[in-house]
Coordinates of C-alpha atoms in Angstrom, one line a residue:
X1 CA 15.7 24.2 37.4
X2 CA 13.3 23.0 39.9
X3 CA 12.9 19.0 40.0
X4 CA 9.7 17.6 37.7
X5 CA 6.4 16.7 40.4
X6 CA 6.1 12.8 40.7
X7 CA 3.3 11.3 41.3
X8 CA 3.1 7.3 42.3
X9 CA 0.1 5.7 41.4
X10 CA -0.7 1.9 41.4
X11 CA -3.0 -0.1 39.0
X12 CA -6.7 -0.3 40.0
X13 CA -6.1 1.6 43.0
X14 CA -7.6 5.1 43.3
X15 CA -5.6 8.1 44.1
X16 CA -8.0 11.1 45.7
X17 CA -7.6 14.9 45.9
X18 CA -4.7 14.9 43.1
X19 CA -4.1 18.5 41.7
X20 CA -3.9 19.2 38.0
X21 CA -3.3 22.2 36.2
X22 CA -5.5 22.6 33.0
X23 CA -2.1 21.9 30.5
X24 CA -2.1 18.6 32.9
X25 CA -5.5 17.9 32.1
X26 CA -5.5 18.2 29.1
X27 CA -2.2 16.6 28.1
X28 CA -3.5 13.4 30.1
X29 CA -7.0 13.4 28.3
X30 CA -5.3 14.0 24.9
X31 CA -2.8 11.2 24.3
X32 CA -3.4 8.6 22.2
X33 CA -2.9 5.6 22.9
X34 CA -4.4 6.8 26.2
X35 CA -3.0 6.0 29.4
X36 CA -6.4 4.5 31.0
X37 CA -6.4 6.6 33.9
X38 CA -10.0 7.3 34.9
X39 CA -9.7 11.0 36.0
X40 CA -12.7 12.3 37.9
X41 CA -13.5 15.8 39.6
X42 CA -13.3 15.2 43.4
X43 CA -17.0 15.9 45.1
X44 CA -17.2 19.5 46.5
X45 CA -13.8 20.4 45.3
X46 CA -12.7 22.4 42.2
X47 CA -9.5 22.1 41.7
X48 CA -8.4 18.3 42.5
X49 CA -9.0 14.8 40.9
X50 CA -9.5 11.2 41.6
X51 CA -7.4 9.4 39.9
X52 CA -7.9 5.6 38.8
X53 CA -5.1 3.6 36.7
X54 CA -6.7 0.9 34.3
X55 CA -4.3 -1.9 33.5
X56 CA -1.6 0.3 31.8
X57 CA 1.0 0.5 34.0
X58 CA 4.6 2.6 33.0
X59 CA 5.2 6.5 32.7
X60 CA 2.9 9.9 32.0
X61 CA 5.0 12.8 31.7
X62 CA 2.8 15.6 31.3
X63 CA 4.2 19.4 31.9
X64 CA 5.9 20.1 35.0
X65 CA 4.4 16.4 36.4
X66 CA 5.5 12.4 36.0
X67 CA 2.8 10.0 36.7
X68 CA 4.4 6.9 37.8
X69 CA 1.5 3.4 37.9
X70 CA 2.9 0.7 39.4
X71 CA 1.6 -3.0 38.7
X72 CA 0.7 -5.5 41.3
X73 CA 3.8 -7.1 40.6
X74 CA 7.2 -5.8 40.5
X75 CA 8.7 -4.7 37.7
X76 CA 11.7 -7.8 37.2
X77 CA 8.3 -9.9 37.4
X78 CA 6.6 -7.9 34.4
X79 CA 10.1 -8.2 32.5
X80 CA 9.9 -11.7 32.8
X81 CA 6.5 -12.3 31.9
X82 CA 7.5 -9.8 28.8
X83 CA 10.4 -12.2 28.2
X84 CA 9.0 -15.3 27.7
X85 CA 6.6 -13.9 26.2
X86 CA 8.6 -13.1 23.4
X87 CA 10.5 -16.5 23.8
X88 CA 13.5 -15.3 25.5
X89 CA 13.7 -17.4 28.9
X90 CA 16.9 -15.1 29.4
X91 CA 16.4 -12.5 32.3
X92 CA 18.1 -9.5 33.0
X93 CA 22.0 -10.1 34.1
X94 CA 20.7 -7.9 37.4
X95 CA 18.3 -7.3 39.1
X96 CA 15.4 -4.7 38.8
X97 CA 14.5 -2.1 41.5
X98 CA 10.8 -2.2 42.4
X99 CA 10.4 1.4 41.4
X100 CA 7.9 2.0 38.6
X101 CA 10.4 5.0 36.8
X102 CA 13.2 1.6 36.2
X103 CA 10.3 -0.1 34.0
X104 CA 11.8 2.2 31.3
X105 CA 15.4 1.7 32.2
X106 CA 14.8 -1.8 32.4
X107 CA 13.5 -2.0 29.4
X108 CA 16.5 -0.1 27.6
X109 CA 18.7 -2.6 29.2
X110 CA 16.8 -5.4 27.7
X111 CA 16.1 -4.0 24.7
X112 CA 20.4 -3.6 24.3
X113 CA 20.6 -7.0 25.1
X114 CA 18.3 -8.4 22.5
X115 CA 19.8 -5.9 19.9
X116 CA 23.4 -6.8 20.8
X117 CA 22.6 -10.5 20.1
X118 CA 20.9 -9.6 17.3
X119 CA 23.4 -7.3 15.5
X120 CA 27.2 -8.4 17.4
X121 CA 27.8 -9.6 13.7
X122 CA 26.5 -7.1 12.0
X123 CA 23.4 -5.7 10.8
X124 CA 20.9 -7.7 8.4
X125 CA 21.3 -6.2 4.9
X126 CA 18.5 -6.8 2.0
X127 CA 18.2 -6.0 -1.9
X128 CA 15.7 -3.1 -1.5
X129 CA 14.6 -1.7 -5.4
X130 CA 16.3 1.9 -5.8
X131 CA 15.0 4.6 -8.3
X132 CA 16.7 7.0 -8.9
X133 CA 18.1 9.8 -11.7
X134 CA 21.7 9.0 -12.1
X135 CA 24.4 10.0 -14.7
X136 CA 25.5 6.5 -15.2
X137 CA 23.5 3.6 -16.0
X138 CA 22.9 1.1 -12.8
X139 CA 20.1 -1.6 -13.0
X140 CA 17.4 -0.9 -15.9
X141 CA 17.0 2.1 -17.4
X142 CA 12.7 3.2 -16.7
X143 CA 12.1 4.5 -20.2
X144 CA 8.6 5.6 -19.4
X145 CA 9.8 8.3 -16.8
X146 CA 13.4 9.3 -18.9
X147 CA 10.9 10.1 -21.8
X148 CA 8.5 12.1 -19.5
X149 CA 10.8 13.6 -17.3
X150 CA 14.1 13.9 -19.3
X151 CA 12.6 14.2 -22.5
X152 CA 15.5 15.0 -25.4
X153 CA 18.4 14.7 -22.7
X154 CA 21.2 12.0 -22.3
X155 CA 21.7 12.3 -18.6
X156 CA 20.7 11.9 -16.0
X157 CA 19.4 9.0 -16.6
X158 CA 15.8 7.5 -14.5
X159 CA 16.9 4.0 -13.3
X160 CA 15.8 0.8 -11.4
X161 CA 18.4 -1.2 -9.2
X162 CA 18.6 -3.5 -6.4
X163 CA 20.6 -2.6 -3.8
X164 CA 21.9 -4.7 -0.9
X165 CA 21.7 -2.4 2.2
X166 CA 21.5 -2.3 6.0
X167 CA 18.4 0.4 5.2
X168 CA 15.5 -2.6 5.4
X169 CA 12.1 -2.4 7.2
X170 CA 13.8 -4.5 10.5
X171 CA 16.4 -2.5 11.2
X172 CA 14.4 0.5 11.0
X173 CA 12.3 -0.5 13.2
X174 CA 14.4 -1.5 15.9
X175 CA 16.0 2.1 15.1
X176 CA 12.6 3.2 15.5
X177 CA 12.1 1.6 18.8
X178 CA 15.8 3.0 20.1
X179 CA 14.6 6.8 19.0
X180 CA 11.3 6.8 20.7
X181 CA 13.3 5.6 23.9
X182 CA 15.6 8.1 23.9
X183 CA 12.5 10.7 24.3
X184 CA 11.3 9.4 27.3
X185 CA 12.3 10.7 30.6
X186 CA 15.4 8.2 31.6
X187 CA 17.2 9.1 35.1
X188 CA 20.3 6.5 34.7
X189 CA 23.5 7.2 32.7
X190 CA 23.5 3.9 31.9
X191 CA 20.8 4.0 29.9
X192 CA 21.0 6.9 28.2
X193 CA 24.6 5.5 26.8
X194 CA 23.1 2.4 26.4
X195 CA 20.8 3.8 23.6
X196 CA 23.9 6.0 22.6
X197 CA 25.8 2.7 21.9
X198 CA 22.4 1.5 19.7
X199 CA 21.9 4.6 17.7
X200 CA 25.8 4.3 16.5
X201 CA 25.0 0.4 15.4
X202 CA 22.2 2.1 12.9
X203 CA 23.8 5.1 12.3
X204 CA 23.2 3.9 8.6
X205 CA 19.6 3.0 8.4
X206 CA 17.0 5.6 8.0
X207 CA 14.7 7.5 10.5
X208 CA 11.1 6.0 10.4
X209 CA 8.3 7.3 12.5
X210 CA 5.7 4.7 13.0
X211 CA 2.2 6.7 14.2
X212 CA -0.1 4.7 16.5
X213 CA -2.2 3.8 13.6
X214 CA 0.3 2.3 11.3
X215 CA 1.1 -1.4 10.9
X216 CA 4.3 -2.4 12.0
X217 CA 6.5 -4.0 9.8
X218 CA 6.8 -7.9 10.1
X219 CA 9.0 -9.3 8.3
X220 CA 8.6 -13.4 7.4
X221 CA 10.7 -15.4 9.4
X222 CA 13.0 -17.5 7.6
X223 CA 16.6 -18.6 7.9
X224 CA 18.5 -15.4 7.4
X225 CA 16.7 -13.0 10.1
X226 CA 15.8 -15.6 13.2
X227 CA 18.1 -14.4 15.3
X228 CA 16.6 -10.9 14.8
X229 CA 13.3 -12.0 16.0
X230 CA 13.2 -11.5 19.9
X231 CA 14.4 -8.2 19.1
X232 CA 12.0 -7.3 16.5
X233 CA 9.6 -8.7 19.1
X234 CA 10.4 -6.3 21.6
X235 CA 11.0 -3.3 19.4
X236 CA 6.8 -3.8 18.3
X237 CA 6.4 -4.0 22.1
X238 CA 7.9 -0.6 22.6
X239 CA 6.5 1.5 19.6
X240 CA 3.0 0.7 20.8
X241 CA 3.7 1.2 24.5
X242 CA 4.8 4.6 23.7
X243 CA 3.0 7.8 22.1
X244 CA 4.2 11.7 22.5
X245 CA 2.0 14.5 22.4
X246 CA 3.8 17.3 20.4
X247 CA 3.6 21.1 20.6
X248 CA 5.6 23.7 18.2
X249 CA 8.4 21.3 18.1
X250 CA 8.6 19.9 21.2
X251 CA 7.4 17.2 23.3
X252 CA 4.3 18.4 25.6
X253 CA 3.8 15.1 26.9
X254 CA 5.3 11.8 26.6
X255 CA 4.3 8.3 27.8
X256 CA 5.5 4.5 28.1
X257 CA 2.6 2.4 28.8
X258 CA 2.4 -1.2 29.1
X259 CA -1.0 -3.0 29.2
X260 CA -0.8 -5.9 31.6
X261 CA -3.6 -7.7 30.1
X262 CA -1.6 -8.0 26.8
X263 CA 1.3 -9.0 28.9
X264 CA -0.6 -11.6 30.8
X265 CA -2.6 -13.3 28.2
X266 CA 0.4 -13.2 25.8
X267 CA 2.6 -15.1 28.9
X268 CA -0.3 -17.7 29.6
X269 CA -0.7 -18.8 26.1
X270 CA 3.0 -19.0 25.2
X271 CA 3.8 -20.8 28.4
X272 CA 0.6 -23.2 28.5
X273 CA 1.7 -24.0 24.9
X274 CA 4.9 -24.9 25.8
X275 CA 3.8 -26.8 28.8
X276 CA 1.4 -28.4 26.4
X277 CA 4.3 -29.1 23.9
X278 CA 1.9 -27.8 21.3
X279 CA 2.3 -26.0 18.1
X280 CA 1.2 -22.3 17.5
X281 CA -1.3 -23.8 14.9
X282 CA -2.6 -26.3 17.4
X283 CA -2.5 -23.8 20.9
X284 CA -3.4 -20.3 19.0
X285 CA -3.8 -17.2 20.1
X286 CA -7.1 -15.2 19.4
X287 CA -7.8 -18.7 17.3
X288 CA -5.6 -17.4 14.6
X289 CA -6.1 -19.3 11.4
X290 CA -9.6 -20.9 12.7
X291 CA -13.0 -20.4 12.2
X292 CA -14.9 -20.7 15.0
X293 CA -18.7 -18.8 14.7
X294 CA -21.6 -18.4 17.7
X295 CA -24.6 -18.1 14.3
X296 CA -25.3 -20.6 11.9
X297 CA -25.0 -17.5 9.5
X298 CA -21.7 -17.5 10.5
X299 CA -21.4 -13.7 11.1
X300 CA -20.6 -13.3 14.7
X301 CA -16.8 -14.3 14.7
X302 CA -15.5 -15.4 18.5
X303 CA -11.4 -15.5 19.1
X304 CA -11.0 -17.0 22.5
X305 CA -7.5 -16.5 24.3
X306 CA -6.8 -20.0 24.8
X307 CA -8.5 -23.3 22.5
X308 CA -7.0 -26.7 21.5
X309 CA -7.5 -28.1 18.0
X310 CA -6.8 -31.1 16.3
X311 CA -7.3 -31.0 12.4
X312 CA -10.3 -28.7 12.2
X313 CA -12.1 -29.5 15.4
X314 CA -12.0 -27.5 18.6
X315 CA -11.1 -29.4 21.5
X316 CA -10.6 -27.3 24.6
X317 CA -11.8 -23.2 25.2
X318 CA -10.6 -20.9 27.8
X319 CA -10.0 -17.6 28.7
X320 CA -7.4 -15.1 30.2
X321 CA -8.5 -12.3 33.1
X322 CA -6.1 -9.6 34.2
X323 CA -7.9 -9.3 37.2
X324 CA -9.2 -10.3 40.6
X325 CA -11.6 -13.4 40.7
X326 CA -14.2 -12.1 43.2
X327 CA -17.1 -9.3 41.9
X328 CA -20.5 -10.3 40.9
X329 CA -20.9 -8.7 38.0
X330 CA -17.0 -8.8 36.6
X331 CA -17.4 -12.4 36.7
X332 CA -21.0 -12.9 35.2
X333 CA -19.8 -11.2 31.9
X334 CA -16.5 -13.7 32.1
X335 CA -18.7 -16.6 32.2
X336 CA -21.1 -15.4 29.6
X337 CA -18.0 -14.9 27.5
X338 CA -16.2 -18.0 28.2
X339 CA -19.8 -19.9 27.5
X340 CA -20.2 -18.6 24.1
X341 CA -17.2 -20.4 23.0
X342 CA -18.1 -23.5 24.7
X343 CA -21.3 -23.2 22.8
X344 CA -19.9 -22.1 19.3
X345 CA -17.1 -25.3 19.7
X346 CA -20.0 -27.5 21.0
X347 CA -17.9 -28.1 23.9
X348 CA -19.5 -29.4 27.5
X349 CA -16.6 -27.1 29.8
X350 CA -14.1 -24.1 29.3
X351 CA -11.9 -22.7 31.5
X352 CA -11.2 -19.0 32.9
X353 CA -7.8 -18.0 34.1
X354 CA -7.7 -15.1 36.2
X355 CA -4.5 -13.4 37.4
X356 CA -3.7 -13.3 41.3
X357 CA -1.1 -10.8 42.4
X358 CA -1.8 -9.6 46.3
X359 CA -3.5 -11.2 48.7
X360 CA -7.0 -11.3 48.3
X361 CA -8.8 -13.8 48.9
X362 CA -9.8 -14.5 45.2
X363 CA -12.2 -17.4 44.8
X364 CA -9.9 -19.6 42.8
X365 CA -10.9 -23.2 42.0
X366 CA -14.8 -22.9 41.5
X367 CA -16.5 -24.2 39.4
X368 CA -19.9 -23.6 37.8
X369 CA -22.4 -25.9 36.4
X370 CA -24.7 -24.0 34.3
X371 CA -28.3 -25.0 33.1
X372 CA -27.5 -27.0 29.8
X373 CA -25.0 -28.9 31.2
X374 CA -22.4 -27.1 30.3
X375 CA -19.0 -26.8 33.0
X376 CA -17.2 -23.7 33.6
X377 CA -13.9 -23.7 35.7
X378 CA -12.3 -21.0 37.2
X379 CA -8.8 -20.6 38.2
X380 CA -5.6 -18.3 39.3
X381 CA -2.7 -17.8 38.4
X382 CA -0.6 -16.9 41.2
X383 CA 2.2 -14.4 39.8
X384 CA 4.0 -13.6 42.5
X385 CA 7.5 -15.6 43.4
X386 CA 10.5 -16.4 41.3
X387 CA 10.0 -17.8 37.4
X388 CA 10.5 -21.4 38.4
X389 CA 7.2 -20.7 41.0
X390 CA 5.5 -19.2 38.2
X391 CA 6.3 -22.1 35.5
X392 CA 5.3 -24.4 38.0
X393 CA 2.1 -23.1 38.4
X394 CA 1.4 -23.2 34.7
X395 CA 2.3 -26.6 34.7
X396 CA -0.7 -27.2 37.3
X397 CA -2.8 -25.3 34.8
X398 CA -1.8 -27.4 31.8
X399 CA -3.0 -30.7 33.6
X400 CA -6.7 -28.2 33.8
X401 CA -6.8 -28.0 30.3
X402 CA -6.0 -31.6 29.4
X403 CA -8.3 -32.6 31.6
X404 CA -11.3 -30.4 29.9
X405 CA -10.4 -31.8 26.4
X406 CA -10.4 -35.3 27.7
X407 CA -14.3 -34.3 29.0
X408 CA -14.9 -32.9 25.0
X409 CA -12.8 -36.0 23.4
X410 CA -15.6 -38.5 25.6
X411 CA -18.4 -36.3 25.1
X412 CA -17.8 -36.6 21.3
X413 CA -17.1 -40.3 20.9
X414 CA -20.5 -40.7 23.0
X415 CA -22.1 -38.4 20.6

């Protein structure tokens, strides 16, 4: 058997005169999630493409072809933003080749890790309500259904019980998320033992496939399943970085995509908060829990990245770019954003973080003084380097964003 074709892509960098087969095509235009690859005919040329990636980076495999995107950064840098992320500040035991295809290994080897901390004890077992026709009496006996169903007989007999099992909505999930690794293209031994190993641990819980549009199961944290978290964290990670595109049977195409502006607005907030030592109520994400409206009708419902608040008042606005500084018009729409939440938390300033990861010359530090009065910074992030460079950098950012709540604490005990 011949080898499959790769091809090596980057994000946001354009790939010309790429040949696709129409199963290629229309494998790649067919998957859902899609892989934001903005495929194009070539000018004066038939039979090849020009290929852009979006901010998915990961693996396509489409029939008889691998489509490998890079991102800007290297792939132990994406792991760690994707660990802290999820509040693990534990990285990988070794290191991580650069090459795109060990995304997916290195995520099976992290995903093993958090499942073997999770689960070294043994699986988390729940009462989950059984009904069932049995020949004994277990539980209560459902009369409604033994009189419709078993109308006249003794036995069996339709039942109700509680049942304390390993077969609950977490571990089938993170048996979810070991299955729908296993069908992804994995070129280490390693790994595919690695996931051997996992499917063993839930050899007892039951096969659940989650489509794209379902709602993942997220089960309340309390005392009994905390240690389950960072896994259950990545495991929702991986079922919606992943989709397969079937046909009679088999996978026709099969992808693990990861959207870097997910992965860098999740990093930012987590770490800011923590730099801020703030709660998730007073730092939120997507100003979960708030209510914060451009119109006095309150219709037009705004959930900026990044705010501050303190009882029910706003304090502090911003917002997170996976992208380069510099363009015109990229950064026009950013600041119109960025100003309707100023406006809508009757703020005077808000700040824009962009994400900096080659070496352009991004145009980091400016700041715009618009016509009402109204200040809006911009900054970079800087994600190259080792964590502690990273972290560091945050820590910089933090003293931005204290500094632009001190402007909206004076501005309202002047008002």
């Amino acid at each position: 058997m011949e080898p499959m074709a790769r091809l090596p892509l980057t994000e946001y960098k354009r790939k010309e005169r790429v040949r696709l087969t129409r199963d290629q095509l229309g494998a790649l235009q067919g998957m859902d999630p899609s892989p934001s690859i903005d495929v194009r005919p070539t000018p004066g040329e038939r039979t090849t493409f020009d290929l852009t990636p979006g901010s998915m980076v990961g693996v396509v495999r489409l029939p008889d072809l691998t489509i490998e995107i890079a991102p800007k950064v290297s792939v132990q840098q994406v792991i760690f933003l994707i660990s802290y992320a999820l509040g693990q500040l534990h990285l990988l035991p070794t290191r991580v080749d650069v090459g795109i295809a060990d995304l997916v290994e290195a995520m099976v080897r992290l995903f093993h890790d958090r499942v073997h901390r999770a689960t070294h004890r043994g699986l988390l077992h729940g009462y989950e309500t059984r009904e069932e026709a049995l020949h004994v009496v277990r539980g209560r006996i459902r009369i409604d259904d033994q009189l419709r169903r078993r109308f006249g007989l003794a036995v069996p007999i339709e039942v109700s019980y509680d049942e304390f099992t390993p077969d609950i909505p977490a571990n089938q999930l993170l048996k979810a998320a070991v299955r729908r690794l296993a069908r992804l293209p994995l070129r280490s031994r390693e790994s595919r033992r690695l996931l051997g190993a996992m499917r063993a641990v839930f050899v007892n819980v039951s096969d659940i496939d989650y489509r794209p549009a379902d709602t993942l199961p997220d089960p309340p944290l309390n005392p009994l399943n905390a240690h389950y978290q960072p896994a259950l964290g990545l495991a929702r990670l991986i079922l919606e970085s992943t989709s397969f595109e079937l046909s009679a049977g088999e996978v026709r195409a099969a992808s693990f995509l990861i959207d870097m502006n997910r992965v860098f607005e999740d990093f930012v907030v987590v770490a800011l908060r923590e730099a801020l030592d703030l709660t998730a109520g007073a730092f939120p994400q997507g100003a979960k829990g708030r209510r914060l409206r451009l119109d006095s009708e309150e219709r037009v419902t705004l959930e900026p990245d990044l705010s501050w608040w303190e009882n029910s008042r706003c304090t502090f606005v911003g917002d997170t770019k996976y992208k380069r500084a510099s363009g015109n018009d990229a950064r026009n729409a950013d600041i119109y954003q960025v100003l309707a939440y100023a406006v809508a938390a009757s703020l005077p300033s808000a700040l824009l973080i962009y994400a900096a990861a080659d070496d352009a010359d991004d145009d980091a530090g400016a700041v715009y003084r618009l016509v009402d009065g109204r200040l809006v910074e911009q900054a970079v992030l800087d994600l190259r380097g080792d964590s502690d460079q990273v972290l560091n950098r945050v820590r910089a950012l933090a003293a931005r964003v204290r500094w632009h709540r001190a402007r909206s604490t004076y501005a309202g005990r002047a008002a």
